[in-house]
Coordinates of N, CA and C in Angstrom, one line a residue:
M1 N 8.8 -0.6 19.0 CA 7.5 0.0 18.6 C 6.8 -1.0 17.6
S2 N 5.6 -1.2 17.8 CA 4.8 -2.0 16.9 C 4.6 -1.3 15.6
A3 N 4.2 -2.0 14.5 CA 3.9 -1.4 13.2 C 2.7 -0.4 13.4
R4 N 1.7 -0.8 14.2 CA 0.6 0.1 14.4 C 1.0 1.4 15.0
E5 N 1.9 1.3 16.0 CA 2.4 2.5 16.7 C 3.2 3.4 15.7
E6 N 4.0 2.7 14.9 CA 4.9 3.4 14.0 C 4.0 4.1 12.9
F7 N 3.0 3.4 12.4 CA 2.1 3.9 11.4 C 1.5 5.2 11.9
I8 N 0.9 5.1 13.1 CA 0.2 6.3 13.7 C 1.2 7.4 13.9
E9 N 2.4 7.1 14.4 CA 3.4 8.2 14.6 C 3.8 8.8 13.3
L10 N 4.0 8.1 12.2 CA 4.3 8.6 10.9 C 3.2 9.4 10.4
F11 N 2.0 8.9 10.5 CA 0.8 9.6 10.0 C 0.6 10.9 10.7
T12 N 0.7 10.9 12.0 CA 0.4 12.2 12.8 C 1.6 13.2 12.7
T13 N 2.8 12.7 12.4 CA 3.9 13.6 12.2 C 3.9 14.3 10.9
Y14 N 3.5 13.6 9.8 CA 3.6 14.1 8.5 C 2.3 14.5 7.7
I15 N 1.2 13.9 8.1 CA 0.0 14.1 7.4 C -0.9 15.1 8.2
H16 N -1.1 16.3 7.6 CA -1.8 17.4 8.4 C -2.9 18.0 7.6
R17 N -3.2 17.6 6.4 CA -4.2 18.3 5.6 C -5.6 18.1 6.1
E18 N -6.5 18.9 5.7 CA -7.8 18.9 6.2 C -8.4 17.5 5.8
G19 N -9.0 16.9 6.8 CA -9.7 15.6 6.7 C -8.8 14.4 7.2
S20 N -7.5 14.7 7.4 CA -6.6 13.6 7.8 C -7.0 13.1 9.2
G21 N -7.4 13.9 10.1 CA -7.8 13.4 11.4 C -9.0 12.5 11.3
A22 N -10.0 12.8 10.5 CA -11.2 11.9 10.3 C -10.7 10.6 9.6
L23 N -9.8 10.7 8.7 CA -9.3 9.5 8.1 C -8.6 8.6 9.1
L24 N -7.7 9.1 10.0 CA -7.0 8.3 11.0 C -8.1 7.7 12.0
E25 N -9.1 8.5 12.3 CA -10.1 8.0 13.2 C -10.8 6.8 12.5
Y26 N -11.1 6.9 11.2 CA -11.7 5.8 10.5 C -10.8 4.6 10.5
L27 N -9.5 4.8 10.2 CA -8.6 3.7 10.1 C -8.5 3.0 11.5
Q28 N -8.5 3.7 12.6 CA -8.3 3.2 13.9 C -9.5 2.5 14.5
N29 N -10.7 3.2 14.3 CA -11.9 2.8 15.0 C -13.1 2.3 14.2
K30 N -13.0 2.4 12.8 CA -14.1 2.0 12.0 C -13.7 1.1 10.9
S31 N -12.5 0.6 10.9 CA -12.1 -0.3 9.8 C -11.2 -1.4 10.4
D32 N -10.8 -2.3 9.6 CA -9.9 -3.4 10.1 C -8.5 -3.1 9.5
F33 N -8.2 -1.9 9.2 CA -6.8 -1.6 8.6 C -5.7 -2.2 9.4
F34 N -5.7 -2.1 10.7 CA -4.6 -2.5 11.6 C -4.6 -4.0 11.9
T35 N -5.7 -4.7 11.6 CA -5.8 -6.1 11.8 C -5.9 -7.0 10.5
S36 N -6.0 -6.3 9.4 CA -6.2 -7.0 8.1 C -4.9 -7.5 7.6
P37 N -4.9 -8.6 6.9 CA -3.7 -9.1 6.2 C -3.5 -8.2 5.0
A38 N -2.3 -8.3 4.4 CA -2.0 -7.6 3.1 C -2.5 -8.4 1.9
S39 N -2.6 -9.7 2.1 CA -3.1 -10.6 1.0 C -3.6 -11.8 1.7
A40 N -4.3 -12.7 0.8 CA -4.8 -13.9 1.4 C -3.8 -15.0 1.5
K41 N -2.9 -15.0 0.5 CA -1.9 -16.2 0.5 C -0.5 -15.8 0.4
F42 N -0.2 -14.6 0.1 CA 1.2 -14.2 -0.2 C 1.8 -13.3 0.8
H43 N 2.3 -12.1 0.4 CA 3.0 -11.2 1.4 C 2.0 -10.7 2.4
G44 N 2.4 -10.7 3.6 CA 1.6 -10.2 4.7 C 0.3 -10.9 4.9
A45 N 0.2 -12.2 4.7 CA -1.0 -13.0 4.8 C -1.2 -13.4 6.3
Y46 N -1.3 -12.4 7.1 CA -1.5 -12.7 8.5 C -2.2 -11.4 9.1
A47 N -2.8 -11.5 10.2 CA -3.5 -10.4 10.9 C -2.4 -9.3 11.1
G48 N -2.7 -8.1 10.7 CA -1.8 -7.0 10.9 C -0.8 -6.8 9.7
G49 N -0.9 -7.7 8.7 CA 0.0 -7.7 7.6 C -0.1 -6.4 6.7
L50 N -1.3 -5.9 6.6 CA -1.5 -4.7 5.8 C -0.8 -3.5 6.4
C51 N -0.9 -3.3 7.7 CA -0.2 -2.2 8.4 C 1.3 -2.4 8.3
D52 N 1.8 -3.6 8.5 CA 3.2 -3.9 8.4 C 3.7 -3.6 7.0
H53 N 3.0 -4.0 5.9 CA 3.3 -3.7 4.6 C 3.3 -2.2 4.3
S54 N 2.4 -1.5 4.8 CA 2.3 0.0 4.6 C 3.5 0.7 5.2
V55 N 3.9 0.3 6.3 CA 5.1 0.9 7.0 C 6.3 0.5 6.2
N56 N 6.4 -0.7 5.7 CA 7.6 -1.1 4.9 C 7.7 -0.3 3.6
V57 N 6.5 -0.1 3.0 CA 6.5 0.7 1.8 C 7.0 2.1 2.1
Y58 N 6.5 2.7 3.2 CA 7.0 4.0 3.6 C 8.5 4.1 3.6
H59 N 9.1 3.1 4.3 CA 10.6 3.2 4.5 C 11.3 2.9 3.1
C60 N 10.8 2.1 2.3 CA 11.4 1.8 1.0 C 11.3 3.0 0.1
L61 N 10.1 3.7 0.1 CA 10.0 4.9 -0.7 C 10.9 6.0 -0.2
R62 N 11.0 6.3 1.1 CA 11.9 7.3 1.6 C 13.3 7.0 1.2
E63 N 13.8 5.8 1.3 CA 15.1 5.4 1.0 C 15.4 5.6 -0.5
Y64 N 14.4 5.2 -1.4 CA 14.5 5.4 -2.8 C 14.7 6.9 -3.2
L65 N 13.8 7.7 -2.6 CA 13.9 9.1 -2.9 C 15.1 9.8 -2.3
E66 N 15.8 9.2 -1.4 CA 17.0 9.8 -0.8 C 18.3 9.4 -1.6
R67 N 18.1 8.5 -2.6 CA 19.3 8.2 -3.4 C 19.8 9.4 -4.2
E68 N 21.1 9.5 -4.2 CA 21.7 10.7 -4.9 C 21.2 10.8 -6.4
R69 N 21.3 9.7 -7.1 CA 20.9 9.7 -8.5 C 19.4 10.1 -8.6
V70 N 18.5 9.7 -7.8 CA 17.1 10.0 -7.9 C 16.9 11.5 -7.6
R71 N 17.6 12.0 -6.6 CA 17.5 13.5 -6.3 C 18.2 14.3 -7.4
E72 N 19.4 14.0 -7.7 CA 20.2 14.9 -8.5 C 20.0 14.7 -10.0
L73 N 20.0 13.5 -10.5 CA 19.8 13.2 -11.9 C 18.3 13.3 -12.4
Y74 N 17.5 12.7 -11.6 CA 16.1 12.6 -11.9 C 15.3 13.8 -11.4
G75 N 15.8 14.5 -10.4 CA 15.2 15.7 -9.8 C 13.9 15.4 -9.1
L76 N 13.8 14.2 -8.5 CA 12.6 13.9 -7.8 C 12.6 14.4 -6.4
E77 N 11.7 15.2 -6.0 CA 11.6 15.8 -4.6 C 10.2 15.9 -4.3
Y78 N 9.8 15.3 -3.2 CA 8.4 15.4 -2.8 C 8.4 15.7 -1.3
S79 N 7.3 16.4 -0.9 CA 7.1 16.8 0.5 C 7.0 15.5 1.4
D80 N 7.4 15.7 2.7 CA 7.2 14.6 3.6 C 5.8 14.1 3.7
E81 N 4.9 15.1 3.5 CA 3.5 14.7 3.6 C 3.1 13.8 2.4
S82 N 3.5 14.2 1.2 CA 3.1 13.4 0.0 C 3.7 12.0 0.1
V83 N 4.9 11.9 0.6 CA 5.6 10.6 0.7 C 4.8 9.7 1.7
A84 N 4.4 10.3 2.8 CA 3.6 9.6 3.8 C 2.2 9.2 3.3
V85 N 1.6 10.1 2.6 CA 0.2 9.8 2.1 C 0.3 8.7 1.1
V86 N 1.1 8.7 0.1 CA 1.1 7.7 -0.9 C 1.6 6.3 -0.4
S87 N 2.6 6.3 0.5 CA 3.1 5.0 0.9 C 2.3 4.4 2.0
L88 N 1.9 5.2 3.0 CA 1.1 4.6 4.1 C -0.3 4.2 3.7
L89 N -0.8 4.9 2.7 CA -2.3 4.7 2.4 C -2.6 4.1 1.0
H90 N -1.5 3.6 0.3 CA -1.7 3.1 -1.1 C -2.6 1.9 -1.1
D91 N -2.7 1.1 -0.1 CA -3.5 -0.1 -0.1 C -4.8 0.0 0.8
V92 N -5.3 1.1 1.1 CA -6.5 1.2 1.9 C -7.7 0.5 1.2
C93 N -7.5 0.2 -0.1 CA -8.5 -0.5 -0.8 C -8.7 -1.9 -0.3
K94 N -7.8 -2.4 0.6 CA -7.9 -3.8 1.1 C -8.7 -3.8 2.4
I95 N -9.1 -2.7 2.9 CA -9.9 -2.7 4.2 C -11.2 -3.4 3.9
G96 N -11.5 -4.3 4.9 CA -12.8 -5.0 4.8 C -12.9 -6.1 3.8
C97 N -11.8 -6.5 3.2 CA -11.9 -7.4 2.1 C -11.4 -8.8 2.5
Y98 N -10.8 -9.0 3.6 CA -10.3 -10.3 4.0 C -11.1 -10.9 5.1
K99 N -11.6 -12.1 4.9 CA -12.4 -12.8 6.0 C -11.6 -14.0 6.5
A100 N -11.5 -14.1 7.8 CA -10.8 -15.2 8.4 C -11.6 -16.5 8.2
G101 N -10.9 -17.6 7.9 CA -11.6 -18.9 7.8 C -10.6 -20.0 7.9
S102 N -10.9 -21.1 7.4 CA -10.0 -22.2 7.4 C -10.1 -23.0 6.1
R103 N -9.1 -23.8 5.8 CA -9.1 -24.7 4.6 C -8.4 -26.0 5.0
N104 N -8.8 -27.0 4.3 CA -8.2 -28.3 4.7 C -7.0 -28.6 3.8
V105 N -5.9 -29.0 4.5 CA -4.7 -29.4 3.9 C -4.2 -30.7 4.5
K106 N -3.5 -31.5 3.7 CA -2.9 -32.7 4.2 C -1.7 -32.4 5.0
G107 N -1.7 -33.0 6.2 CA -0.6 -32.8 7.1 C 0.6 -33.8 6.7
P108 N 1.7 -33.7 7.4 CA 2.8 -34.6 7.2 C 2.5 -36.0 7.3
D109 N 1.5 -36.3 8.1 CA 1.0 -37.7 8.4 C 0.0 -38.2 7.3
G110 N -0.3 -37.3 6.3 CA -1.2 -37.7 5.3 C -2.7 -37.5 5.6
K111 N -2.9 -37.0 6.8 CA -4.3 -36.8 7.3 C -4.7 -35.3 7.0
W112 N -6.0 -35.1 6.6 CA -6.5 -33.8 6.4 C -6.6 -33.1 7.7
Q113 N -6.3 -31.8 7.7 CA -6.4 -31.0 8.9 C -6.8 -29.6 8.5
A114 N -7.6 -28.9 9.3 CA -8.0 -27.5 9.0 C -6.9 -26.6 9.5
V115 N -6.5 -25.6 8.6 CA -5.6 -24.6 8.9 C -6.2 -23.2 8.7
P116 N -5.8 -22.2 9.5 CA -6.4 -20.9 9.3 C -5.9 -20.3 8.0
T117 N -6.8 -19.5 7.4 CA -6.5 -18.8 6.2 C -7.4 -17.6 6.1
F118 N -7.2 -16.8 5.0 CA -8.0 -15.7 4.7 C -8.7 -15.8 3.4
F119 N -9.9 -15.4 3.2 CA -10.6 -15.4 1.9 C -10.8 -13.9 1.5
Y120 N -10.7 -13.6 0.2 CA -10.8 -12.3 -0.3 C -12.3 -12.1 -0.8
E121 N -13.0 -11.1 -0.2 CA -14.3 -10.8 -0.6 C -14.5 -9.3 -0.7
D122 N -14.5 -8.8 -1.9 CA -14.6 -7.3 -2.1 C -16.0 -6.9 -2.3
N123 N -16.6 -6.2 -1.4 CA -17.9 -5.7 -1.5 C -18.0 -4.3 -2.3
L124 N -16.9 -3.8 -2.6 CA -16.8 -2.6 -3.5 C -15.8 -2.8 -4.6
P125 N -16.1 -3.6 -5.6 CA -15.1 -4.0 -6.6 C -14.9 -2.8 -7.6
Y126 N -14.0 -1.9 -7.2 CA -13.8 -0.7 -7.9 C -12.4 -0.7 -8.5
G127 N -11.7 -1.8 -8.5 CA -10.3 -1.8 -8.9 C -9.4 -1.7 -7.7
H128 N -8.1 -1.7 -7.9 CA -7.2 -1.7 -6.8 C -6.7 -0.3 -6.5
G129 N -5.8 0.3 -7.2 CA -5.4 1.6 -6.9 C -6.5 2.7 -7.0
E130 N -7.4 2.5 -8.0 CA -8.4 3.5 -8.1 C -9.4 3.5 -6.9
K131 N -9.6 2.3 -6.3 CA -10.4 2.2 -5.1 C -9.8 2.9 -3.9
S132 N -8.4 2.8 -3.8 CA -7.7 3.5 -2.7 C -7.9 5.0 -2.9
V133 N -7.8 5.5 -4.1 CA -7.9 6.9 -4.4 C -9.4 7.3 -4.0
Y134 N -10.3 6.5 -4.4 CA -11.7 6.8 -4.1 C -12.0 6.9 -2.6
I135 N -11.5 5.9 -1.9 CA -11.7 5.9 -0.4 C -11.0 7.2 0.2
L136 N -9.8 7.4 -0.1 CA -9.0 8.5 0.5 C -9.7 9.9 0.1
S137 N -10.2 10.0 -1.1 CA -10.8 11.3 -1.6 C -12.1 11.6 -0.8
G138 N -12.7 10.6 -0.1 CA -13.8 10.8 0.7 C -13.4 11.5 2.0
F139 N -12.2 11.5 2.3 CA -11.7 12.1 3.6 C -10.9 13.4 3.4
M140 N -10.0 13.3 2.4 CA -9.1 14.5 2.2 C -8.7 14.6 0.7
R141 N -8.3 15.8 0.3 CA -7.9 16.0 -1.0 C -6.5 15.5 -1.3
L142 N -6.4 14.8 -2.5 CA -5.1 14.4 -2.9 C -4.6 15.3 -4.1
S143 N -3.3 15.5 -4.2 CA -2.8 16.2 -5.4 C -2.9 15.2 -6.5
R144 N -2.9 15.7 -7.7 CA -2.9 14.9 -8.9 C -1.8 13.8 -8.9
E145 N -0.6 14.3 -8.5 CA 0.6 13.4 -8.5 C 0.4 12.3 -7.5
E146 N -0.2 12.6 -6.3 CA -0.5 11.6 -5.3 C -1.5 10.6 -5.7
A147 N -2.6 11.1 -6.3 CA -3.7 10.3 -6.8 C -3.1 9.3 -7.9
M148 N -2.3 9.8 -8.8 CA -1.8 9.0 -9.9 C -0.8 7.9 -9.3
A149 N 0.0 8.3 -8.3 CA 0.9 7.4 -7.7 C 0.2 6.2 -7.0
I150 N -0.9 6.5 -6.3 CA -1.7 5.5 -5.6 C -2.4 4.7 -6.7
R151 N -3.0 5.3 -7.7 CA -3.7 4.6 -8.7 C -2.8 3.6 -9.4
W152 N -1.6 4.0 -9.8 CA -0.7 3.2 -10.6 C 0.4 2.5 -9.8
H153 N 0.3 2.3 -8.5 CA 1.4 1.8 -7.7 C 1.7 0.3 -8.0
M154 N 0.8 -0.4 -8.6 CA 1.1 -1.8 -9.0 C 2.0 -1.9 -10.2
G155 N 2.2 -0.7 -10.9 CA 3.1 -0.7 -12.0 C 2.7 -1.8 -13.1
F156 N 3.7 -2.5 -13.6 CA 3.5 -3.5 -14.6 C 3.0 -4.8 -14.1
S157 N 2.9 -4.9 -12.8 CA 2.4 -6.2 -12.2 C 0.8 -6.2 -12.2
G158 N 0.2 -5.1 -12.5 CA -1.3 -5.1 -12.6 C -1.8 -5.6 -13.9
A159 N -3.1 -5.6 -14.1 CA -3.7 -6.2 -15.3 C -4.0 -5.2 -16.3
E160 N -3.5 -3.9 -16.1 CA -3.8 -2.9 -17.1 C -3.0 -3.0 -18.4
D161 N -3.4 -2.3 -19.4 CA -2.7 -2.2 -20.7 C -1.3 -1.6 -20.4
P162 N -0.2 -2.4 -20.7 CA 1.1 -1.9 -20.4 C 1.4 -0.5 -21.0
R163 N 0.8 -0.1 -22.1 CA 1.0 1.2 -22.6 C 0.5 2.3 -21.7
M164 N -0.6 2.0 -21.1 CA -1.2 3.0 -20.1 C -0.3 3.1 -18.9
V165 N 0.2 1.9 -18.4 CA 1.0 1.9 -17.2 C 2.3 2.7 -17.5
G166 N 2.9 2.4 -18.6 CA 4.2 3.1 -19.0 C 3.9 4.6 -19.1
Q167 N 2.8 5.0 -19.7 CA 2.5 6.5 -19.8 C 2.3 7.1 -18.4
A168 N 1.6 6.4 -17.6 CA 1.4 6.9 -16.2 C 2.7 7.0 -15.4
L169 N 3.6 6.0 -15.5 CA 4.8 6.0 -14.8 C 5.8 7.1 -15.3
Q170 N 5.7 7.4 -16.6 CA 6.5 8.4 -17.2 C 6.0 9.8 -16.8
Q171 N 4.8 10.0 -16.9 CA 4.2 11.3 -16.6 C 4.2 11.7 -15.1
Y172 N 4.1 10.7 -14.3 CA 4.0 10.9 -12.8 C 5.1 10.1 -12.1
P173 N 6.3 10.6 -12.0 CA 7.4 9.9 -11.4 C 7.2 9.4 -10.0
L174 N 6.3 10.0 -9.2 CA 6.0 9.5 -7.9 C 5.3 8.1 -8.0
A175 N 4.6 7.9 -9.1 CA 3.9 6.6 -9.3 C 5.0 5.5 -9.5
F176 N 6.0 5.9 -10.3 CA 7.1 4.9 -10.5 C 7.8 4.6 -9.2
A177 N 8.2 5.7 -8.5 CA 8.9 5.5 -7.2 C 8.1 4.7 -6.2
L178 N 6.8 4.9 -6.1 CA 5.9 4.1 -5.2 C 5.8 2.7 -5.7
S179 N 5.8 2.5 -7.0 CA 5.7 1.1 -7.5 C 7.0 0.4 -7.1
V180 N 8.1 1.0 -7.3 CA 9.4 0.4 -6.9 C 9.4 0.1 -5.4
A181 N 9.0 1.0 -4.6 CA 8.9 0.8 -3.1 C 8.0 -0.4 -2.8
D182 N 6.8 -0.4 -3.4 CA 5.9 -1.5 -3.1 C 6.4 -2.8 -3.5
M183 N 7.1 -2.9 -4.7 CA 7.7 -4.2 -5.1 C 8.8 -4.6 -4.2
E184 N 9.7 -3.6 -3.8 CA 10.8 -3.9 -2.9 C 10.3 -4.5 -1.5
A185 N 9.2 -3.8 -1.0 CA 8.7 -4.3 0.3 C 8.1 -5.7 0.1
T186 N 7.3 -5.9 -1.0 CA 6.7 -7.2 -1.2 C 7.6 -8.3 -1.4
Y187 N 8.6 -8.1 -2.3 CA 9.4 -9.2 -2.8 C 10.7 -9.4 -2.0
F188 N 11.2 -8.3 -1.3 CA 12.4 -8.5 -0.6 C 12.2 -8.4 0.9
L189 N 11.7 -7.3 1.4 CA 11.5 -7.2 2.8 C 10.5 -8.2 3.4
E190 N 9.5 -8.5 2.7 CA 8.5 -9.4 3.2 C 8.7 -10.8 2.6
N191 N 9.7 -10.9 1.7 CA 10.3 -12.2 1.2 C 9.3 -13.3 0.9
E192 N 8.3 -12.9 0.2 CA 7.3 -13.9 -0.2 C 6.9 -13.7 -1.7
E193 N 6.4 -14.7 -2.3 CA 5.9 -14.5 -3.7 C 4.5 -14.0 -3.6
G194 N 4.1 -13.2 -4.7 CA 2.7 -12.8 -4.7 C 2.5 -11.4 -5.1

């Protein structure tokens, strides 16, 4: 099964709230979500990388939340729908931001050659996590915990004041769990720097 097929299967199996059908229609037919890279130079820097990354984050979050310590000691329990919403959709802010192009690099023979690359151009510079929340809220209602998880999913790797990040992760444990899942997918599963 391709990442696109798995994404759609997970989405349609678990996400049923009002507006979710319109959101899926948008993702499939009115955006580049399934063909966009996840980044310009680092993890998922290839066509379809954003979808691959989103599915990876879903699996990492599910596995994190299934840990005995997380369930029993921390008491973290979230609905299948919330887990799917925050993991599959945390990076919708990247839709429409990557443009295919080329750059010149020296080849092994010392000669310059054009290689394909992506350039980042954000026509709606609204921040990272907050832009995803903004886009999703145009289609369906998010719980406060879901909105905070998506907003703060970058954890301490973002540019925000670390005190605010720490406060958000402490008050909204789903934000911490999503941040862990995002970092695991990025740095281990996708095995790239960035």
